[in-house]
Short mmCIF file of C-alpha atoms and ligand atoms in Angstrom, two decimals:
data_model
loop_
_atom_site.label_atom_id
_atom_site.label_comp_id
_atom_site.label_asym_id
_atom_site.label_seq_id
_atom_site.Cartn_x
_atom_site.Cartn_y
_atom_site.Cartn_z
CA MET Q 863 104.49 160.11 87.06
CA ALA Q 864 102.76 157.99 84.41
CA GLY Q 865 105.09 155.34 83.10
CA GLU Q 866 107.61 155.52 85.97
CA PRO Q 867 108.44 152.28 87.83
CA GLN Q 868 106.43 151.78 91.02
CA ASP Q 869 108.20 150.32 94.09
CA ASP Q 870 105.13 148.33 95.13
CA CYS Q 871 104.32 146.89 91.69
CA LEU Q 872 104.94 143.18 91.06
CA PHE Q 873 105.23 143.56 87.28
CA CYS Q 874 107.63 146.54 87.57
CA LYS Q 875 109.80 144.18 89.65
CA ILE Q 876 109.60 141.51 86.93
CA VAL Q 877 110.62 144.17 84.37
CA ALA Q 878 113.54 145.16 86.64
CA GLY Q 879 114.54 141.51 87.10
CA THR Q 880 114.22 141.60 90.90
CA ILE Q 881 111.43 138.99 90.74
CA PRO Q 882 112.09 136.08 88.38
CA ALA Q 883 109.74 135.11 85.56
CA THR Q 884 109.85 132.81 82.56
CA ILE Q 885 110.25 135.42 79.85
CA VAL Q 886 109.31 134.23 76.36
CA ARG Q 887 109.74 137.47 74.40
CA GLU Q 888 111.19 140.93 74.94
CA THR Q 889 111.18 144.13 72.89
CA ASP Q 890 112.37 147.66 73.69
CA THR Q 891 108.95 148.47 75.15
CA THR Q 892 107.41 145.13 76.22
CA ILE Q 893 108.05 141.78 77.85
CA ALA Q 894 106.04 138.57 77.64
CA PHE Q 895 106.27 135.92 80.36
CA ARG Q 896 104.38 132.81 81.47
CA ASP Q 897 101.61 133.28 84.02
CA ILE Q 898 102.51 131.68 87.37
CA ASN Q 899 98.99 130.18 87.62
CA PRO Q 900 98.15 129.15 84.05
CA GLN Q 901 94.49 128.87 83.07
CA ALA Q 902 95.21 127.20 79.71
CA PRO Q 903 98.09 125.21 78.16
CA THR Q 904 99.42 128.54 76.88
CA HIS Q 905 98.94 131.43 79.30
CA VAL Q 906 101.36 134.26 78.65
CA LEU Q 907 101.19 137.84 79.95
CA VAL Q 908 102.32 140.65 77.64
CA ILE Q 909 103.08 143.88 79.48
CA PRO Q 910 104.52 147.29 78.71
CA LYS Q 911 107.84 147.84 80.49
CA ALA Q 912 106.53 151.21 81.63
CA HIS Q 913 104.02 151.28 84.47
CA HIS Q 914 100.41 152.11 83.54
CA GLN Q 915 97.62 150.86 85.76
CA ASP Q 916 95.46 149.27 83.08
CA ALA Q 917 94.95 148.96 79.34
CA ALA Q 918 92.91 152.16 79.04
CA ALA Q 919 95.52 154.21 80.91
CA LEU Q 920 98.22 152.72 78.68
CA ALA Q 921 96.29 153.53 75.51
CA ALA Q 922 95.69 157.11 76.68
CA ALA Q 923 99.27 157.81 77.80
CA ALA Q 924 101.29 155.79 75.26
CA PRO Q 925 99.18 154.57 72.32
CA GLU Q 926 102.24 153.41 70.38
CA VAL Q 927 103.20 151.13 73.29
CA ALA Q 928 99.62 149.83 73.48
CA ALA Q 929 100.03 148.89 69.82
CA ASP Q 930 103.36 147.20 70.65
CA VAL Q 931 101.58 145.10 73.31
CA LEU Q 932 98.93 144.02 70.82
CA ARG Q 933 101.55 143.19 68.19
CA GLU Q 934 103.40 141.08 70.75
CA THR Q 935 100.27 139.09 71.61
CA GLN Q 936 100.22 137.95 67.99
CA ALA Q 937 103.94 137.16 68.11
CA VAL Q 938 103.38 135.01 71.21
CA ALA Q 939 100.48 133.22 69.52
CA ASP Q 940 102.69 132.53 66.48
CA GLU Q 941 105.55 131.20 68.61
CA GLU Q 942 103.17 129.00 70.59
CA LYS Q 943 101.54 127.83 67.33
CA LEU Q 944 98.07 128.84 68.47
CA GLU Q 945 95.44 128.69 65.74
CA SER Q 946 92.88 130.32 68.01
CA TYR Q 947 93.52 132.27 71.14
CA ARG Q 948 92.00 134.87 73.41
CA ILE Q 949 93.45 138.21 74.53
CA VAL Q 950 92.06 139.41 77.88
CA PHE Q 951 92.63 142.73 79.63
CA ASN Q 952 90.90 142.42 83.01
CA THR Q 953 90.12 145.99 84.02
CA GLY Q 954 88.95 146.71 87.56
CA SER Q 955 88.69 144.39 90.57
CA GLY Q 956 85.12 143.37 89.60
CA ALA Q 957 86.53 141.92 86.39
CA GLY Q 958 89.32 140.07 88.19
CA GLN Q 959 92.19 142.55 87.86
CA THR Q 960 94.63 141.89 90.69
CA VAL Q 961 97.85 143.46 89.37
CA TRP Q 962 97.64 147.19 88.64
CA HIS Q 963 100.16 147.23 85.81
CA ALA Q 964 98.58 146.84 82.37
CA HIS Q 965 98.81 143.31 80.99
CA ALA Q 966 97.31 141.28 78.19
CA HIS Q 967 96.59 137.65 78.96
CA VAL Q 968 97.20 135.44 75.90
CA LEU Q 969 95.26 132.21 76.40
CA GLY Q 970 95.18 129.23 74.07
CA GLY Q 971 95.92 125.58 73.49
CA ARG Q 972 92.45 124.39 74.46
CA GLY Q 973 88.87 125.17 73.47
CA LEU Q 974 87.77 128.51 74.94
CA GLU Q 975 84.10 128.93 75.78
CA TRP Q 976 82.14 132.00 74.81
CA PRO Q 977 80.70 133.87 76.62
CA PRO Q 978 83.41 133.74 79.30
CA GLY Q 979 82.54 133.60 82.99
P1 5GP O 1045 94.88 139.88 86.62
O1 5GP O 1045 94.15 139.04 87.64
O2 5GP O 1045 95.34 141.19 87.23
O3 5GP O 1045 94.14 140.07 85.32
O4 5GP O 1045 96.17 139.05 86.20
C1 5GP O 1045 97.30 138.95 87.00
C2 5GP O 1045 97.97 137.65 86.63
O5 5GP O 1045 99.28 137.68 87.16
C3 5GP O 1045 97.26 136.41 87.21
O6 5GP O 1045 96.86 135.57 86.14
C4 5GP O 1045 98.33 135.78 88.09
O7 5GP O 1045 98.34 134.37 88.03
C5 5GP O 1045 99.62 136.37 87.54
N1 5GP O 1045 100.68 136.48 88.53
C6 5GP O 1045 100.56 136.92 89.82
N2 5GP O 1045 101.75 136.92 90.42
C7 5GP O 1045 102.66 136.48 89.49
C8 5GP O 1045 104.07 136.25 89.54
O8 5GP O 1045 104.77 136.47 90.54
N3 5GP O 1045 104.65 135.77 88.40
C9 5GP O 1045 103.93 135.52 87.27
N4 5GP O 1045 104.59 135.04 86.21
N5 5GP O 1045 102.59 135.73 87.20
C10 5GP O 1045 101.97 136.20 88.29
ZN1 ZN O 1046 104.24 148.41 87.37
#
């Protein structure tokens, strides 16, 4: 069922606490934790606690939680004192999505080229 924890999902396990992560923020509906393979001085992932496979599925099933995720990206940027930052939702394997639990990458702390690769 949409939103239910998935046994084979890495980020559901981080939500459950069975896989450790460096959590920087938590709300009733979201957690934010540092990416294990950072691509910038600040690289934090903001995820819904509920399982949805990508950002579009999250927005369709639980738009208020999608808004919570976006609000938390700003809160992370504020805490990390980022003047500029990038929010990335890789969607689909061709775009680099490797974990099928919706997540926003918050990247900052260095110059970010545009267009991205
Ligand atoms: P995607 O490639 O799906 O957009 O992003 C998945 C992200 O999860 C990658 O940036 C990857 O480094 C990160 N990641 C993968 N496994 C772990 C883990 O066990 N812990 C943490 N904190 N991040 C992870
Ligand atoms: Zn999940």
